[in-house]
CSV table of C-alpha atoms and ligand atoms in Angstrom, one decimal:
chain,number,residue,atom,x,y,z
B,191,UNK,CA,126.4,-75.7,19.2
B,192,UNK,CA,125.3,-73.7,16.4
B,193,UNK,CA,126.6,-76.5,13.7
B,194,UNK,CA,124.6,-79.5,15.8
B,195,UNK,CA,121.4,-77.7,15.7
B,196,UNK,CA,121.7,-76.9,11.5
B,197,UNK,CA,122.7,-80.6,11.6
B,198,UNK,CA,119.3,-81.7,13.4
B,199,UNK,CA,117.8,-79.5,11.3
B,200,UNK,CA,118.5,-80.8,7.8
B,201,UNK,CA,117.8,-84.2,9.1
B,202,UNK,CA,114.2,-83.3,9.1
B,203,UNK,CA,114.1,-81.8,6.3
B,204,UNK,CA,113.8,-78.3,7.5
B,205,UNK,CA,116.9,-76.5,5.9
B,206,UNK,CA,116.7,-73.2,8.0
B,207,UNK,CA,118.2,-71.7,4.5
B,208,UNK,CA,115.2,-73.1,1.9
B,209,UNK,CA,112.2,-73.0,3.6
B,210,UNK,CA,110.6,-71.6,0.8
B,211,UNK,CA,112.1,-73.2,-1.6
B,212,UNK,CA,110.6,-76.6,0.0
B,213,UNK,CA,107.5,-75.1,0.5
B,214,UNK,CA,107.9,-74.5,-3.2
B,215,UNK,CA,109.0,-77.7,-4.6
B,216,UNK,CA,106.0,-79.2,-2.2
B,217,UNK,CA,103.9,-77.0,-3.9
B,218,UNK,CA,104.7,-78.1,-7.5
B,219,UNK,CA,104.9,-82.1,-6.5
B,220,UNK,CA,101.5,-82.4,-4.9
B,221,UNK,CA,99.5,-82.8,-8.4
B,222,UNK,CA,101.9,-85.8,-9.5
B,223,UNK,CA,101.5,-87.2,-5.8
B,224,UNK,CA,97.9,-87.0,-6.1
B,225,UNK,CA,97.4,-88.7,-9.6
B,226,UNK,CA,100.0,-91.2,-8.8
B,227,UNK,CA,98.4,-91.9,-5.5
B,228,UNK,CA,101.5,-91.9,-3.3
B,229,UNK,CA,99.4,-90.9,-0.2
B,230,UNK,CA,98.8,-93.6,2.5
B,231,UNK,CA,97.2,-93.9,5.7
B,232,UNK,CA,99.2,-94.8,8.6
B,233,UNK,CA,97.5,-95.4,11.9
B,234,UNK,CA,98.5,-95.2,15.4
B,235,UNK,CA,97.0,-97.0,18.4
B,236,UNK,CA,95.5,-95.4,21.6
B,237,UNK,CA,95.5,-97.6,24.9
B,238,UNK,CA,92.4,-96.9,26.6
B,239,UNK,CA,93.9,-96.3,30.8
B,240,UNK,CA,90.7,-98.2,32.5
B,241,UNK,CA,90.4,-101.3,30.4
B,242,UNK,CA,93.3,-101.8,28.7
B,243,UNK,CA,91.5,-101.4,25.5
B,244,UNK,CA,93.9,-100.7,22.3
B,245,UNK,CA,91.3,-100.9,19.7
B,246,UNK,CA,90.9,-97.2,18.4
B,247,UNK,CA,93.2,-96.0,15.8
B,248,UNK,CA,94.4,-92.2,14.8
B,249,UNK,CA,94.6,-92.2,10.7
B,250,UNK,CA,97.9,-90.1,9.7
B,251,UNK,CA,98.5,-89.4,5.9
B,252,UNK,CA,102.1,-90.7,4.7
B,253,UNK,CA,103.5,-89.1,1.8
B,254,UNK,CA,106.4,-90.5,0.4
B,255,UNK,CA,107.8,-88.3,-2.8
B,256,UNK,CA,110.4,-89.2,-5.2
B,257,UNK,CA,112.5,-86.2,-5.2
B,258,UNK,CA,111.3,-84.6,-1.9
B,259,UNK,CA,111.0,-88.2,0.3
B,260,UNK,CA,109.1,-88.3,3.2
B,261,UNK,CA,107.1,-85.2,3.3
B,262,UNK,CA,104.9,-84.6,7.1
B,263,UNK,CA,101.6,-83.8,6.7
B,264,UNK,CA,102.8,-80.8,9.3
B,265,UNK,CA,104.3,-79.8,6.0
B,266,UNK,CA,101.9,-80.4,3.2
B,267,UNK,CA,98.3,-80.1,5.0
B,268,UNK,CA,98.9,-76.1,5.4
B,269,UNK,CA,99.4,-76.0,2.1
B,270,UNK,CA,96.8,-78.1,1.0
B,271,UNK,CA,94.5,-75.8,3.3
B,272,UNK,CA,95.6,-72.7,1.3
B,273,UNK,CA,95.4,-74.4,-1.9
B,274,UNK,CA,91.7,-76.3,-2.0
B,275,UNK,CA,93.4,-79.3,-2.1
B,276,UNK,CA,92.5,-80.6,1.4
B,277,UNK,CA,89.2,-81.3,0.3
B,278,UNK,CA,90.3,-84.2,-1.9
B,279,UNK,CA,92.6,-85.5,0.0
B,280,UNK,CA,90.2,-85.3,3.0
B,281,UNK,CA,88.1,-87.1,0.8
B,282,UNK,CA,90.8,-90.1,0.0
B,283,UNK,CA,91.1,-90.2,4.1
B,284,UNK,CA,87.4,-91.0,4.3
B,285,UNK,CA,86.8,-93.6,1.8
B,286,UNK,CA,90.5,-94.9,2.4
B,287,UNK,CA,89.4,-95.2,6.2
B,288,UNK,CA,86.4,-96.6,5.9
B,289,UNK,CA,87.6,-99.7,3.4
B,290,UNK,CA,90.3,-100.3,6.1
B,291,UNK,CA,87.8,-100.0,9.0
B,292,UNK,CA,85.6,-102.8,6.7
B,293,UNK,CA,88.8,-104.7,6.4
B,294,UNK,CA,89.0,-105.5,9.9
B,295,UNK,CA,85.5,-106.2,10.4
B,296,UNK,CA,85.9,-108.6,8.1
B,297,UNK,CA,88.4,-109.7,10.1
B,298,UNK,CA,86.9,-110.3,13.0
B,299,UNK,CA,88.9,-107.3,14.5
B,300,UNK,CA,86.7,-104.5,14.9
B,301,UNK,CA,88.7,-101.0,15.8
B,302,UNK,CA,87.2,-97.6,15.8
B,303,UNK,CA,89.7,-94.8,13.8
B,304,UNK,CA,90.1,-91.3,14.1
B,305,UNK,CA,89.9,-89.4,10.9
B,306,UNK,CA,91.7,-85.7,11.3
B,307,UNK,CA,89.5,-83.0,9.8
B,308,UNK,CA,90.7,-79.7,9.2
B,309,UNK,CA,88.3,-76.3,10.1
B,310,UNK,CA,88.8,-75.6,6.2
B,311,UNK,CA,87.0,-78.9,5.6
B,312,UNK,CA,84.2,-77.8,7.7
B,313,UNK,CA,83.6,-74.3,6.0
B,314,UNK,CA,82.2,-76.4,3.1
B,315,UNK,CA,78.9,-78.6,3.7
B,316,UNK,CA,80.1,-81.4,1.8
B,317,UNK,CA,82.1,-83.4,4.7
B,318,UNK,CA,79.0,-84.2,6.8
B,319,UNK,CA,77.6,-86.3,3.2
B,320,UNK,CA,81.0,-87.5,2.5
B,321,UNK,CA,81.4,-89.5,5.5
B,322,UNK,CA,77.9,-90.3,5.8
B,323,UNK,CA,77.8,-91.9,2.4
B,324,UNK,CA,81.1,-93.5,2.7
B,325,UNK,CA,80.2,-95.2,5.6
B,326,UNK,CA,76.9,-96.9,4.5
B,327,UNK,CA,78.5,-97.8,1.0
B,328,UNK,CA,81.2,-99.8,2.8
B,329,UNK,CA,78.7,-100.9,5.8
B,330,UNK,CA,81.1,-99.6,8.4
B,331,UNK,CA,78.7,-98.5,12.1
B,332,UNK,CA,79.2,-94.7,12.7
B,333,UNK,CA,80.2,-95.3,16.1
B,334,UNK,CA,83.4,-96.7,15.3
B,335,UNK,CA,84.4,-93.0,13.6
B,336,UNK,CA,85.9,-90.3,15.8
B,337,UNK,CA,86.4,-87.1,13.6
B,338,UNK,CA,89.5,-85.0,15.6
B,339,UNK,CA,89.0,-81.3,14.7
B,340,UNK,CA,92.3,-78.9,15.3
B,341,UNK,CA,92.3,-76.3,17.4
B,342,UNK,CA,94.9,-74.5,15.2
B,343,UNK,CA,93.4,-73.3,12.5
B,344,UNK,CA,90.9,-70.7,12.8
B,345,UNK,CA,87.1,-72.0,12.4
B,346,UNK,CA,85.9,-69.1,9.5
B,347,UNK,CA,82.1,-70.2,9.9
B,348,UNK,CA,81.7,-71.7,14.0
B,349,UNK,CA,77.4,-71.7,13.3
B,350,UNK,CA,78.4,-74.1,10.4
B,351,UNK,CA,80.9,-76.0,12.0
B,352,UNK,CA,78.8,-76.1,15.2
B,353,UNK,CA,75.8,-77.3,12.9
B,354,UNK,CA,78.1,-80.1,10.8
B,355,UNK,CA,79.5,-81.8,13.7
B,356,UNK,CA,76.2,-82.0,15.3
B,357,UNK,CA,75.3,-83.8,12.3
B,358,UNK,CA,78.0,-86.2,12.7
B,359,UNK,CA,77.1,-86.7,16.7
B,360,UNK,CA,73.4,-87.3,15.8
B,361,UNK,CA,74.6,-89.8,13.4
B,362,UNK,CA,76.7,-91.7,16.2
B,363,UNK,CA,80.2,-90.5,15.2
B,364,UNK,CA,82.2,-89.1,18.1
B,365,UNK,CA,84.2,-85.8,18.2
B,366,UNK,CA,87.5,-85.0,19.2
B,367,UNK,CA,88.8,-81.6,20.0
B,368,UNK,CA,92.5,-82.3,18.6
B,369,UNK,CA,95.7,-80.2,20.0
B,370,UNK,CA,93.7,-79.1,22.7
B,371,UNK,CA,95.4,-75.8,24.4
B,372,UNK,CA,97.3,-74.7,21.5
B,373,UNK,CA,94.5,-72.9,20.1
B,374,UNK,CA,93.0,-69.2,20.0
B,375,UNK,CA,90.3,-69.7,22.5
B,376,UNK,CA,90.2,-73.3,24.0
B,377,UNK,CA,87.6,-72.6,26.5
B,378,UNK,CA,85.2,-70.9,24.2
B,379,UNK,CA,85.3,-74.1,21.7
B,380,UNK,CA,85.0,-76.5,25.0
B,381,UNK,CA,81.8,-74.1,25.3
B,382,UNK,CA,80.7,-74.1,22.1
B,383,UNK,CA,81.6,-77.9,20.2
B,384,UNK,CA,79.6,-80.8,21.0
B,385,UNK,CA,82.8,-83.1,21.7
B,386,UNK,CA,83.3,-86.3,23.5
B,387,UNK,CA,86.6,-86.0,23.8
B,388,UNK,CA,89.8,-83.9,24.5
B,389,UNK,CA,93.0,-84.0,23.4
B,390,UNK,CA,95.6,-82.8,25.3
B,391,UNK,CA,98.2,-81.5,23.0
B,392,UNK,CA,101.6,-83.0,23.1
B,393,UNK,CA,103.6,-79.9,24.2
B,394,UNK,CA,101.9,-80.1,27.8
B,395,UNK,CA,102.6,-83.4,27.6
B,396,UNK,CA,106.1,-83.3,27.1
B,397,UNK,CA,107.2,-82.1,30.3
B,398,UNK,CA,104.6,-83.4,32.5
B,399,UNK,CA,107.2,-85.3,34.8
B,400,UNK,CA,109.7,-82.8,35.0
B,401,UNK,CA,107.6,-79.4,35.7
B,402,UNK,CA,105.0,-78.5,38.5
B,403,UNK,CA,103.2,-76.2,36.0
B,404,UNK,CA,102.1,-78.7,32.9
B,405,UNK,CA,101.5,-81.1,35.7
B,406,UNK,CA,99.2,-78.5,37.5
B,407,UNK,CA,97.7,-77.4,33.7
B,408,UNK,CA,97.0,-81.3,32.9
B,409,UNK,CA,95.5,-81.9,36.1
B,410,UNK,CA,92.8,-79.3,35.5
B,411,UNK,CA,92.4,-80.0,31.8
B,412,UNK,CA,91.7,-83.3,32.8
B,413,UNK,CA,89.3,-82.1,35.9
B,414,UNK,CA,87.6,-79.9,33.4
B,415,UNK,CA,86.7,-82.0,30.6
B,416,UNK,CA,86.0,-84.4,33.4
B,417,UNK,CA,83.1,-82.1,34.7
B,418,UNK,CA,82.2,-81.5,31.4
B,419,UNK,CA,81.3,-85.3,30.4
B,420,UNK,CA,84.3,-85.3,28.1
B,421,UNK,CA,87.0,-88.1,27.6
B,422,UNK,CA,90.6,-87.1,27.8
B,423,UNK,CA,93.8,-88.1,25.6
B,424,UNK,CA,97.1,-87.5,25.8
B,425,UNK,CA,99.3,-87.2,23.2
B,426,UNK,CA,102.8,-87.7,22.8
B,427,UNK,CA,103.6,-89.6,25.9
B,428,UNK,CA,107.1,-91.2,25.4
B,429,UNK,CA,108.3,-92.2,28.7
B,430,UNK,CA,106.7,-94.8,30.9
B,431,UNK,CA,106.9,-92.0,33.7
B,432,UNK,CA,104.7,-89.6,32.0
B,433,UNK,CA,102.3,-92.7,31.8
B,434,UNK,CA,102.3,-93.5,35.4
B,435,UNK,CA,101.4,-89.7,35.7
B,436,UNK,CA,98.7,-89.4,33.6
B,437,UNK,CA,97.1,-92.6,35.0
B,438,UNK,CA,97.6,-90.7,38.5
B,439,UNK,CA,96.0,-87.5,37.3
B,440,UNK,CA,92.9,-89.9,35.7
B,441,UNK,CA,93.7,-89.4,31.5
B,442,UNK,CA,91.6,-91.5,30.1
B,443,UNK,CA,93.5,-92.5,27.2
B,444,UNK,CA,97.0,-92.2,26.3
B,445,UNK,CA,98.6,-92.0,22.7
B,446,UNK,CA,102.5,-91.7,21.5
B,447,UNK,CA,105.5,-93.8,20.7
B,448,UNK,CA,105.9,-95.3,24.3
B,449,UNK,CA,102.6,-97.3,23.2
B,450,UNK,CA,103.1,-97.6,19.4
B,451,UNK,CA,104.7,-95.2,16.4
B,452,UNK,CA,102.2,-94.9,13.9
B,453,UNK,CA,102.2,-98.0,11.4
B,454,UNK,CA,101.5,-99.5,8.2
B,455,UNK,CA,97.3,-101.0,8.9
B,456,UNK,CA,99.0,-104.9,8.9
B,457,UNK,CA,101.6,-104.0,11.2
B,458,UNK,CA,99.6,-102.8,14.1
B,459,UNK,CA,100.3,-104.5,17.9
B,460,UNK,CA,97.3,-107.2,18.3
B,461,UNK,CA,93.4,-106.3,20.0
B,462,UNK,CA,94.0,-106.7,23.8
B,463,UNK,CA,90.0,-107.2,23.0
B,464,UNK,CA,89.4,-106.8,26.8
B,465,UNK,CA,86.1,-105.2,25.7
B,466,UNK,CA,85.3,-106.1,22.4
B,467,UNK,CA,83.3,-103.4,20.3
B,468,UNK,CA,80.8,-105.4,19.0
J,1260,C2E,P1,98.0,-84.6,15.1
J,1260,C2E,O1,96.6,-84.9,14.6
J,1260,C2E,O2,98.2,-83.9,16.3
J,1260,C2E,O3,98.8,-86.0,15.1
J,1260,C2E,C1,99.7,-86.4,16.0
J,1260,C2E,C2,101.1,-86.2,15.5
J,1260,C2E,O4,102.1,-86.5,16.5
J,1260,C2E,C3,101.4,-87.2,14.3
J,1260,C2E,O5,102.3,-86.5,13.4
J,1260,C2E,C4,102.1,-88.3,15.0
J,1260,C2E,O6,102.9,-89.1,14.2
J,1260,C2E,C5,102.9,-87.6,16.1
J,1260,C2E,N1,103.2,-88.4,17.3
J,1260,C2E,C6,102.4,-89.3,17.9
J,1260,C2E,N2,102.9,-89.7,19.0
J,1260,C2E,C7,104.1,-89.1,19.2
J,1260,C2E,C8,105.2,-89.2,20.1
J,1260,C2E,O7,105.1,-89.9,21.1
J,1260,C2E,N3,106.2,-88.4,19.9
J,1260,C2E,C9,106.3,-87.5,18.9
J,1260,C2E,N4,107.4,-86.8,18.7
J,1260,C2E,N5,105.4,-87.5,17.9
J,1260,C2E,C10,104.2,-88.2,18.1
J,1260,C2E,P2,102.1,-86.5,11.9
J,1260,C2E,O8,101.7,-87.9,11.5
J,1260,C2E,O9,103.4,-86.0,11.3
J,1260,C2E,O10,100.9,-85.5,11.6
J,1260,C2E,C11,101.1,-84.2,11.8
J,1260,C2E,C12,99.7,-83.5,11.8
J,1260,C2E,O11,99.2,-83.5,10.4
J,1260,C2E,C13,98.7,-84.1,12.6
J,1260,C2E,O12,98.8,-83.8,13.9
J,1260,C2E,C14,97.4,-83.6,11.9
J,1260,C2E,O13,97.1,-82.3,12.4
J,1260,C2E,C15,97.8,-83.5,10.5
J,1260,C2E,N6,97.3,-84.6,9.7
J,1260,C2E,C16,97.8,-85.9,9.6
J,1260,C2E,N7,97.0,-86.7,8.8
J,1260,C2E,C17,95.9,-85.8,8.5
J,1260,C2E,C18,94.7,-86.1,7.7
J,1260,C2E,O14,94.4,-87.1,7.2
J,1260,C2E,N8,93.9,-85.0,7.5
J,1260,C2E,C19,94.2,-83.7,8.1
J,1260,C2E,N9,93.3,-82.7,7.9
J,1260,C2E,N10,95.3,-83.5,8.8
J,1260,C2E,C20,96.1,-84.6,9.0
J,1261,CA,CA1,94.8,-85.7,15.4
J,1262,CA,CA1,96.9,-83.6,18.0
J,1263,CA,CA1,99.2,-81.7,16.2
């Protein structure tokens, strides 16, 4: 037993003996990454559970390192947090986000994309300008922007952050509360953030099928956000069953492998275009 799991383990790349030495050697590869640009965007679809809709996108950086290979943003966003570094690489997201969301316009395919912003990028003033300015130099509409803010890490400055994504809302971008239920105080930022939607983190989801409990805790997420005029996502759902649930329990949207891994921006499943954005 004890030799499978370390097996599983160093498949992912989390050595239960090094972990400091990775988080090291992440440490000292990130400036080559970023002057050599080996960041890309990945993007995963959401299926929309009333229309059939699969036009809206979740942007997920892809780092792929020579000596280190495939490194998860679960790994290297912490440490960009701590560093400073987020804020460039949140920067990259933007304008790389917005020349892919003006790619598909031109193609006639219109989707809307989540960009992930982290707390730490909203203790600073600049984000509100940086998507704002990105998105009329590139002519993209602010309504097809959702900005997905993590519950995780601590907000240092909630007036600000309250304040900024206001800005973004008045400007006609939509906001996600992102890992919803895995945070510090859930109810208090359903309280306090002007969100559209919720996002039901994927360890509730996981078990959905199989225990009472998450299916109880989902249900009144769901009836919750529901009340409050808020959308609901799932994350994470794998198994057609957990589908059938969710569309039972009245989720909204649904996100995870069962509908599509994330994938390079060419290799994404074709519009359903049963309600066409534009
Ligand atoms: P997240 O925002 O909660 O993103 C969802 C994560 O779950 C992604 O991991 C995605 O690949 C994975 N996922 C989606 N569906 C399934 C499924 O059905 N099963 C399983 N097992 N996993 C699924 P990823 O891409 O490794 O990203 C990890 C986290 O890194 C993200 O969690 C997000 O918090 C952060 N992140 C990613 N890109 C960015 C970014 O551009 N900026 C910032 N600030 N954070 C980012
Ligand atoms: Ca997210
Ligand atoms: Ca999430
Ligand atoms: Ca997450």
């Amino acid at each position: 037993k004890q030799a499978g799991k370390r097996q599983v383990a160093r498949l992912d790349g989390h050595d239960e003996a090094a972990p400091i030495a990775r988080n090291a050697l992440i440490r000292r590869r990130l400036p080559s990454a970023f002057e050599t640009r080996r960041f890309t965007l990945h993007y995963q679809p959401q299926l929309d559970l009333v229309s059939g809709d699969n036009s809206t996108v979740e942007a997920l950086l892809r780092w792929t390192d020579s000596e280190l290979g495939m490194v998860s943003p679960a790994e290297f966003i912490p440490i960009m947090e701590l560093s400073g570094d987020i804020h460039r690489i949140g920067l990259r997201v933007i304008n790389e986000v917005c020349m892919q969301a003006r790619r598909w316009l031109d193609a006639g395919v219109p989707r809307r994309v989540g960009i992930n912003v982290s707390p730490v990028q909203l203790a600073t003033r600049r984000v509100v300008s940086e998507l704002l300015s990105a998105l009329a130099r590139h002519g993209v509409p602010p309504d097809l922007i959702q900005v997905e803010i993590t519950e995780g890490a601590a907000i240092t400055n909630l007036p600000r952050a309250i304040g900024q994504l206001q800005q973004l809302r008045d400007a006609g971008i939509s906001i996600a509360l992102d890992d919803y239920g895995t945070g510090f105080s859930s109810l208090a930022m359903l309280r306090n953030l002007p969100l559209n939607i919720v996002k039901i983190d994927k360890s509730f989801i996981d078990n959905i099928d199989t225990s009472a409990a998450d299916a109880l805790l989902v249900r009144g997420v769901i009836d919750t956000a529901h009340a409050l005029g808020l959308k609901v996502t799932a994350e994470g759902v794998e198994r057609p069953c957990q589908l059938r649930l969710l569309r039972e329990l009245g989720c909204d949207i649904a996100q995870g492998f069962l509908i599509s891994r994330p994938v390079a921006p060419d290799d994404l499943p074709p519009l359903t275009a049963r309600t066409p954005l534009l």
